mmCIF file of C-alpha atoms and ligand atoms in Angstrom:
data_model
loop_
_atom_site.group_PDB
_atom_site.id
_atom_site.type_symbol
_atom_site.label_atom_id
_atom_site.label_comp_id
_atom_site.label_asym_id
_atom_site.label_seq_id
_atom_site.Cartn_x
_atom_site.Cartn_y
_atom_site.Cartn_z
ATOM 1 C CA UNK A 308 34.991 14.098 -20.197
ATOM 2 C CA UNK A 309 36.375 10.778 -18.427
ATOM 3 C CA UNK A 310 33.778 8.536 -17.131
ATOM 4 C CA UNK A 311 33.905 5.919 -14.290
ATOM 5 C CA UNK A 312 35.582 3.726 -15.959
ATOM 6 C CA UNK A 313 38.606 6.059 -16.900
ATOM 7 C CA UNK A 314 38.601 7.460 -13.643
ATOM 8 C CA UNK A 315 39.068 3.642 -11.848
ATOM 9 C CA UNK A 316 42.047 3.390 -14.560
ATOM 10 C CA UNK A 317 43.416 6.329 -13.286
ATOM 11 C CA UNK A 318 43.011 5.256 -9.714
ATOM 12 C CA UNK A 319 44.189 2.046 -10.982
ATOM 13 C CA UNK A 320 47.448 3.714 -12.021
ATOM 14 C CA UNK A 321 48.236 6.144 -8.774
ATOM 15 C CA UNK A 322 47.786 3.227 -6.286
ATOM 16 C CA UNK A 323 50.794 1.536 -8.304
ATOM 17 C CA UNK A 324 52.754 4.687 -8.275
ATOM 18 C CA UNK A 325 51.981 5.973 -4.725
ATOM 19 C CA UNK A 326 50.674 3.381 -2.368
ATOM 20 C CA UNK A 327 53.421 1.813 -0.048
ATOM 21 C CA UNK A 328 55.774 4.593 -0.417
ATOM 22 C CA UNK A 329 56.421 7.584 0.947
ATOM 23 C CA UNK A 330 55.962 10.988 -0.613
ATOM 24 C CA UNK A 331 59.184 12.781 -0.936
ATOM 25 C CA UNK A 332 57.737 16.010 -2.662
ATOM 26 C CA UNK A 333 54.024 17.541 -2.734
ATOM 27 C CA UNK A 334 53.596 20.379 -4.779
ATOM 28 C CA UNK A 335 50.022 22.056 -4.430
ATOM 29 C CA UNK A 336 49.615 24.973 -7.213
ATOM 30 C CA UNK A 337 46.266 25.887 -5.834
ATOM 31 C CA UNK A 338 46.028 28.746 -3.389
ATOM 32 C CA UNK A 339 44.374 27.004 -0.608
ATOM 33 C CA UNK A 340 47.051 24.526 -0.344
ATOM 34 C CA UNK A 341 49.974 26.485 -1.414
ATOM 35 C CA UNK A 342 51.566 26.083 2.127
ATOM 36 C CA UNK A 343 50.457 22.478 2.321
ATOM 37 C CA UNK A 344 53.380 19.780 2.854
ATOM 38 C CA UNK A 345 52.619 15.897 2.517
ATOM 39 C CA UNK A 346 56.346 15.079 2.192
ATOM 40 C CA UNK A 347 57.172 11.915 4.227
ATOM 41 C CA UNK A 348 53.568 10.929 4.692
ATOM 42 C CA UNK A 349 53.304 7.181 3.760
ATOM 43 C CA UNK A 350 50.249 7.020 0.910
ATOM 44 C CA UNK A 351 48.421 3.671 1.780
ATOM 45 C CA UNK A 352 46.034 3.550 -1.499
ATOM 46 C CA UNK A 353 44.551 5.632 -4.349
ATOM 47 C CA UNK A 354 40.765 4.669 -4.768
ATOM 48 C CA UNK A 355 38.054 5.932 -6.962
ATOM 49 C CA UNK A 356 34.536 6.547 -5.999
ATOM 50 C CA UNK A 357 32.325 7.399 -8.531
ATOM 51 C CA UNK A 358 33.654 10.080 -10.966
ATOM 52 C CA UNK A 359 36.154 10.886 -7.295
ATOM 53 C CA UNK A 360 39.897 10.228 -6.855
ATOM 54 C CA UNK A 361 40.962 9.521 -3.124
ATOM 55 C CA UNK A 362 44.647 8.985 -2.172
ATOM 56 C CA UNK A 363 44.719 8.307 1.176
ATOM 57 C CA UNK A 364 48.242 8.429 3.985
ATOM 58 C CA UNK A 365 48.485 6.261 6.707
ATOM 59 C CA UNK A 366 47.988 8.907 8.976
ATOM 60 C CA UNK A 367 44.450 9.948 7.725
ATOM 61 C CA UNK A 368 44.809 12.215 5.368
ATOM 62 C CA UNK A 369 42.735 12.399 1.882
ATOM 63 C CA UNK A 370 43.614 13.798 -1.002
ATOM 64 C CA UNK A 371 40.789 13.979 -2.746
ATOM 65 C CA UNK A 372 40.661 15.593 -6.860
ATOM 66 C CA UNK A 373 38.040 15.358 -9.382
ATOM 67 C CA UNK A 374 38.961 15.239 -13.741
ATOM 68 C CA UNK A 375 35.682 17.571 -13.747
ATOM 69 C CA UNK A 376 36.345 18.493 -17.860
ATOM 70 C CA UNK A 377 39.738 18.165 -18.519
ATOM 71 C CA UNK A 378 41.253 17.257 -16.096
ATOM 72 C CA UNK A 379 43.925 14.131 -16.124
ATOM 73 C CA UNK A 380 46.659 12.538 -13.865
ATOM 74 C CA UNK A 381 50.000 11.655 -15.574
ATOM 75 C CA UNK A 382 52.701 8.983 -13.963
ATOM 76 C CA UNK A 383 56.362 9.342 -14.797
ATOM 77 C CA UNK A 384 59.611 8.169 -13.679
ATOM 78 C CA UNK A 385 60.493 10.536 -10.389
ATOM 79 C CA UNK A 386 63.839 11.213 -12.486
ATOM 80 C CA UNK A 387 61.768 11.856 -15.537
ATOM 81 C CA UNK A 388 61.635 16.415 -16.186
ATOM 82 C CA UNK A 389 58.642 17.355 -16.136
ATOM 83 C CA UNK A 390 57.995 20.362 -18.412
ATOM 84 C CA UNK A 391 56.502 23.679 -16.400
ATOM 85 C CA UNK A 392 52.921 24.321 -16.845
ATOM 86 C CA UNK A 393 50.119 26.040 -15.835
ATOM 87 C CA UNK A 394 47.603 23.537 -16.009
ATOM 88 C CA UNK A 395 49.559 21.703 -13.743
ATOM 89 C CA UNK A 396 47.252 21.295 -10.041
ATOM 90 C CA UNK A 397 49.128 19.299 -8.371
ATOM 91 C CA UNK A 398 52.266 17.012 -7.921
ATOM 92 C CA UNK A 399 52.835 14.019 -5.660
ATOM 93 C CA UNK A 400 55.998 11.794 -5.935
ATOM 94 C CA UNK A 401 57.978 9.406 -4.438
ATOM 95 C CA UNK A 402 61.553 8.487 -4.904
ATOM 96 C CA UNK A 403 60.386 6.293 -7.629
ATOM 97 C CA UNK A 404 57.768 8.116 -9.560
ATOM 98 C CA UNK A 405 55.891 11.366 -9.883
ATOM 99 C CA UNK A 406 52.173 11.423 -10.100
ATOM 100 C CA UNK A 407 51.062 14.710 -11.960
ATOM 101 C CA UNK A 408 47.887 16.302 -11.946
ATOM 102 C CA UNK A 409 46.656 18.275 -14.798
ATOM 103 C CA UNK A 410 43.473 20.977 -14.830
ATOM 104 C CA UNK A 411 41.938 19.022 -11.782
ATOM 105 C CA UNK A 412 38.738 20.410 -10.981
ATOM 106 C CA UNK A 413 38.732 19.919 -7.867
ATOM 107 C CA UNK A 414 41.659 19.571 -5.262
ATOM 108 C CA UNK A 415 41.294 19.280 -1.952
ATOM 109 C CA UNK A 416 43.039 17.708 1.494
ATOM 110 C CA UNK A 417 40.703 16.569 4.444
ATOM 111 C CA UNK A 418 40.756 13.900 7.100
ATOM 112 C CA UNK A 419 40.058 10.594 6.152
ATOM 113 C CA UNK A 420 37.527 10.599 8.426
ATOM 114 C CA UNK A 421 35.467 12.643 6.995
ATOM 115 C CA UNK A 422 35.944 11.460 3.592
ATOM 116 C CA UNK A 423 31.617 10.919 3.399
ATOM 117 C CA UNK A 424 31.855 15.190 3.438
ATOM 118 C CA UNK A 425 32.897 15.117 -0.276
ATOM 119 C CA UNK A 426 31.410 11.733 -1.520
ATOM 120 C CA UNK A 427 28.935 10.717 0.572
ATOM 121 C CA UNK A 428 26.098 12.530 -1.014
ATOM 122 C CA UNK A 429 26.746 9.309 -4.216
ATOM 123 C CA UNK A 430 24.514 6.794 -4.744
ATOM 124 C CA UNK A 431 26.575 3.185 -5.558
ATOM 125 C CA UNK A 432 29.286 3.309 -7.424
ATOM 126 C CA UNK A 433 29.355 1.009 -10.639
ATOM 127 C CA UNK A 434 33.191 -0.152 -10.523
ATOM 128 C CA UNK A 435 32.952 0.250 -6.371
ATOM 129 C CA UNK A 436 33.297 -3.126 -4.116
ATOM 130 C CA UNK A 437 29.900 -2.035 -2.846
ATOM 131 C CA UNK A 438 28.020 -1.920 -6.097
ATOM 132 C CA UNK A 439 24.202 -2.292 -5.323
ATOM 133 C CA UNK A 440 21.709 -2.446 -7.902
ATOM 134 C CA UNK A 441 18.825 -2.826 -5.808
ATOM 135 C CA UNK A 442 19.882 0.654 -4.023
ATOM 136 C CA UNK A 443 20.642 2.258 -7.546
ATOM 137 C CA UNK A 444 16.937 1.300 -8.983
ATOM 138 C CA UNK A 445 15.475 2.480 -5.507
ATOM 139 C CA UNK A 446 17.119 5.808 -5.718
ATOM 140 C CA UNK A 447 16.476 6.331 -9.985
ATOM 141 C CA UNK A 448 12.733 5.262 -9.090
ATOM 142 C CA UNK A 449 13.012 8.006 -6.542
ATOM 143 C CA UNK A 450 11.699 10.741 -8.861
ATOM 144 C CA UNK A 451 9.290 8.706 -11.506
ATOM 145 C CA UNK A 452 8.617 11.820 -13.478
ATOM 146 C CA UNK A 453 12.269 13.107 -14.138
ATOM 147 C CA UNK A 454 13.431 12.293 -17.594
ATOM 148 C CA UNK A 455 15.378 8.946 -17.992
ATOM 149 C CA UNK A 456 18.534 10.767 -19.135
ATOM 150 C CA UNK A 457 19.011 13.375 -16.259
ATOM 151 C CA UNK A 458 18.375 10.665 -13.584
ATOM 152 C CA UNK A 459 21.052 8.227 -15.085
ATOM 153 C CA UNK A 460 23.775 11.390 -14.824
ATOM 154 C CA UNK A 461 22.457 12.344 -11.463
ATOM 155 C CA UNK A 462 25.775 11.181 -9.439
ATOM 156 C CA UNK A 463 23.440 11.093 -6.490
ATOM 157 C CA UNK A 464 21.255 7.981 -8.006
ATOM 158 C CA UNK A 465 24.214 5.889 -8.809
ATOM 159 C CA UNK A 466 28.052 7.002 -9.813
ATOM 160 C CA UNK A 467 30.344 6.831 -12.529
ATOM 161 C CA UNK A 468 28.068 7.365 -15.781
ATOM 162 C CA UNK A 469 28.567 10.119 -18.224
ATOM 163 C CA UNK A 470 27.288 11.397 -20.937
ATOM 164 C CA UNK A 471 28.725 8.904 -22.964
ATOM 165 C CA UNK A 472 27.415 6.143 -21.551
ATOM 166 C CA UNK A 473 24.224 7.485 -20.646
ATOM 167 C CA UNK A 474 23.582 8.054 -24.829
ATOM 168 C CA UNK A 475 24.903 4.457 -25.305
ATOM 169 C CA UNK A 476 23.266 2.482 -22.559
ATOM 170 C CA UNK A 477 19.776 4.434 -23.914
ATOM 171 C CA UNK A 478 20.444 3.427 -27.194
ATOM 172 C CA UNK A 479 21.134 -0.280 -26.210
ATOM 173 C CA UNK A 480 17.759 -0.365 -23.680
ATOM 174 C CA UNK A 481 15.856 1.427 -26.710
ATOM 175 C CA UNK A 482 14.481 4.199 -24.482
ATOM 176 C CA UNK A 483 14.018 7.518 -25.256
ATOM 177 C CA UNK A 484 16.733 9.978 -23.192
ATOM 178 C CA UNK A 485 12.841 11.964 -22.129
ATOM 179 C CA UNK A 486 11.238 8.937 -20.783
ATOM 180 C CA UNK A 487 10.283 9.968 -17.675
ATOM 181 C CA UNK A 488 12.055 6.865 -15.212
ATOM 182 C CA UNK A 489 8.167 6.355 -13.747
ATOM 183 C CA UNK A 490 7.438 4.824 -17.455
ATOM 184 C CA UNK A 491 10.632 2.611 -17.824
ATOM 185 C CA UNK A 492 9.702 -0.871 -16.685
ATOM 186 C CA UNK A 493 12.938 -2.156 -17.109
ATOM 187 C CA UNK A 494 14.820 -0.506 -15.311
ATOM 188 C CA UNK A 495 16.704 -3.246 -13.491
ATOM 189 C CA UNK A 496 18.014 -4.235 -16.920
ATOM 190 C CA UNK A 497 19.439 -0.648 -17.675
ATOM 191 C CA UNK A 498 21.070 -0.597 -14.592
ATOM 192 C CA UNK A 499 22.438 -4.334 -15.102
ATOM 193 C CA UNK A 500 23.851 -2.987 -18.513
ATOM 194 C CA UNK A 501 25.716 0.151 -16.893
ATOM 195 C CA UNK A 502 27.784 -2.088 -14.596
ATOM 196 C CA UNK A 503 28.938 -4.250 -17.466
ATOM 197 C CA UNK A 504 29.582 -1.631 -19.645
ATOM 198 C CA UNK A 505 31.876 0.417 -17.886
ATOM 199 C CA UNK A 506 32.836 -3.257 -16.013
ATOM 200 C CA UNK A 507 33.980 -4.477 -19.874
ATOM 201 C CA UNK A 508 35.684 -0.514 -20.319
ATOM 202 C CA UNK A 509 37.653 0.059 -17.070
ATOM 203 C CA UNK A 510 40.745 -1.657 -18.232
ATOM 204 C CA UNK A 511 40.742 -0.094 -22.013
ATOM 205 C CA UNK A 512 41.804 3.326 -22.889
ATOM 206 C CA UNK A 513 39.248 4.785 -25.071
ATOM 207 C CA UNK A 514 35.499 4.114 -24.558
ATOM 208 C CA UNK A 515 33.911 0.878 -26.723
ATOM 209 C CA UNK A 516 30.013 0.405 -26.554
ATOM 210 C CA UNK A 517 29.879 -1.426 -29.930
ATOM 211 C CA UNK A 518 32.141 -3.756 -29.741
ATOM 212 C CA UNK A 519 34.548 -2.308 -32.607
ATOM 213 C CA UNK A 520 37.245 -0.726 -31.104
ATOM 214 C CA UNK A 521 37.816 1.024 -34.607
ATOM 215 C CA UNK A 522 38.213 5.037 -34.624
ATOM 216 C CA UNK A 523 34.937 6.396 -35.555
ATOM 217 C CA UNK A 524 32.878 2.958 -34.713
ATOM 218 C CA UNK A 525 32.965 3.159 -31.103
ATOM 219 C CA UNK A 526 29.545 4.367 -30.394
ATOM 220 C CA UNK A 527 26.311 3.712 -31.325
ATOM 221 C CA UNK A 528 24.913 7.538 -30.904
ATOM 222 C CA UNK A 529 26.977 9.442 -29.106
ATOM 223 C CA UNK A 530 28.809 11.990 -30.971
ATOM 224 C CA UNK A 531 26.439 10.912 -34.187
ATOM 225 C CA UNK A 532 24.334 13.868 -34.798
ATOM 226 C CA UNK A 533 22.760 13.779 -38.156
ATOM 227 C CA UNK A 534 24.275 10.337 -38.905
ATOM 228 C CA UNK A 535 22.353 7.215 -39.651
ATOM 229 C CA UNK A 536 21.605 4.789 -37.199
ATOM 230 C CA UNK A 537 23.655 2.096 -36.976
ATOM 231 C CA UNK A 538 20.742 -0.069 -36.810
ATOM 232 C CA UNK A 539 18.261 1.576 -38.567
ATOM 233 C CA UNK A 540 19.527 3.946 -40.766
ATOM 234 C CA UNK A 541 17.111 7.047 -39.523
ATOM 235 C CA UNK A 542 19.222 10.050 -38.901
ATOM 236 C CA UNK A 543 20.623 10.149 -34.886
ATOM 237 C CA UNK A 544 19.218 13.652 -33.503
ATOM 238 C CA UNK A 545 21.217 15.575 -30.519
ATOM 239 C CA UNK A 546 19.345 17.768 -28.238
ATOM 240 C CA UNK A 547 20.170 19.666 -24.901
ATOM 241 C CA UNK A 548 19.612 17.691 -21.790
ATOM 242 C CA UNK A 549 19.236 18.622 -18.030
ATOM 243 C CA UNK A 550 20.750 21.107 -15.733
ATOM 244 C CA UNK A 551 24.358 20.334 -15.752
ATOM 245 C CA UNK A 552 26.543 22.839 -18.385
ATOM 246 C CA UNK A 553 29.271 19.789 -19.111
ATOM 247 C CA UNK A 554 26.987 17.394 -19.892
ATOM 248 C CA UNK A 555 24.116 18.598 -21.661
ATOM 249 C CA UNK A 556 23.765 17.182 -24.999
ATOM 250 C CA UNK A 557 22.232 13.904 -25.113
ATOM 251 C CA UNK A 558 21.865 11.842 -28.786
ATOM 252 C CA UNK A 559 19.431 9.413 -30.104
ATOM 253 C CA UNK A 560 17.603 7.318 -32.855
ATOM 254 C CA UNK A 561 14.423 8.683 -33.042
ATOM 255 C CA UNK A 562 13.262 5.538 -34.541
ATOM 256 C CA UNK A 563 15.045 2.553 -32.212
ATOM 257 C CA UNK A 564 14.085 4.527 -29.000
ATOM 258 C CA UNK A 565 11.053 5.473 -27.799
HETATM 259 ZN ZN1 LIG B 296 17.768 3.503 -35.164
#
């Protein structure tokens, strides 16, 4: 499931595809837009926001997708054949390159304007230009007795970690994912850590919390279940964690977190 960090690359790579040019082609294989036409809008920038993808026209209109699960966004050539699919959302191109979106979970064209509709309910965003700590803290501290490891995925408290980096950046603070937040005194620090971790990821592929970049060494935890610690050697346990279906599982030394 892509992350903040992987969602800024992908922003990262529609803004050099799309923004300054003008869209010679939309293709919208979801119902609701099947009848909708950007062709010869002007795209002025892609942006992410959290786990969000906004592409944005001059005239003030958002397009505005989310990865959700699966989901991805794939730039070609525009002369480049694309093969037919079904998982295949949307399409956007220009006369130099096609922007295609794959099993997007969400899709969805509004005003610019009203842009705060569909991501205004996030707290700061990690990798935004607007990153504030103090505001992320205030609004994890806002329910002391909710576990550690619900409140860091809680999009509303601060966006762009997943369940990745929630294990990791656990791991790292040595706090147990059922702390409740109330009890973690710290908590500037974990925060401080989140920003430079996905800060150090965005422009990687692949996610690195260990510093070895190696297949199978890339995480401390995560994906470890019944492995020994990296630092300890006591075996890493998984569990089921919060309210969310795609992003329940949560993993952890027993011994280096508490
Ligand atoms: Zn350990």
């Amino acid at each position: 499931m892509p992350e903040g960090d992987a969602v800024w690359q992908t922003a990262q790579r529609l803004h050099q595809a799309l923004a300054g040019r003008v869209l010679t082609r939309s293709d919208f294989r979801v119902p609701r837009y099947a009848t909708t036409d950007l062709k010869g809008r002007l795209v002025t920038e892609a942006v992410s926001r959290g786990k969000h993808l906004l592409i944005r026209t001059g005239d003030g209109i958002t397009v505005h997708t989310h990865l959700r699960m699966d989901g991805s966004w794939r730039v070609s050539p525009a002369r480049d054949r694309v093969a037919n699919s079904h998982r295949i959302r949307l399409i956007l191109a220009n006369t130099e390159w096609q922007a295609v979106g794959y099993q997007l979970g969400v899709v969805e064209v509004l005003h610019t304007a009203s842009e705060h509709t569909v991501v205004g309910y996030l707290g700061p965003d990690l990798l935004g230009p607007d990153w504030d700590p103090v505001e992320a803290e205030r609004r994890l501290r806002g329910d002391p007795a909710r576990p550690v490891g619900e409140a860091l995925l809680d999009q509303r408290n601060l966006a762009g970690i997943g369940n990745v980096y929630k294990a990791e950046l656990l791991f790292l603070r040595g706090i147990n994912p059922w702390r409740p937040v109330g009890d973690v005194a710290d908590i500037d620090a974990l925060v401080g850590l989140a920003r430079r971790m996905l800060d150090a990821n965005k422009e990687r592929s692949g996610m690195v919390t260990t510093g070895v970049a190696r297949r199978g060494e890339q995480t401390w935890v995560y994906g470890r279940a019944g492995r020994p610690c990296r630092r300890c050697g006591t075996l890493v346990k998984s569990a089921d964690q919060g309210r969310n279906p795609e992003e329940r599982i949560t993993y952890w030394c027993p011994r280096c977190q508490s």
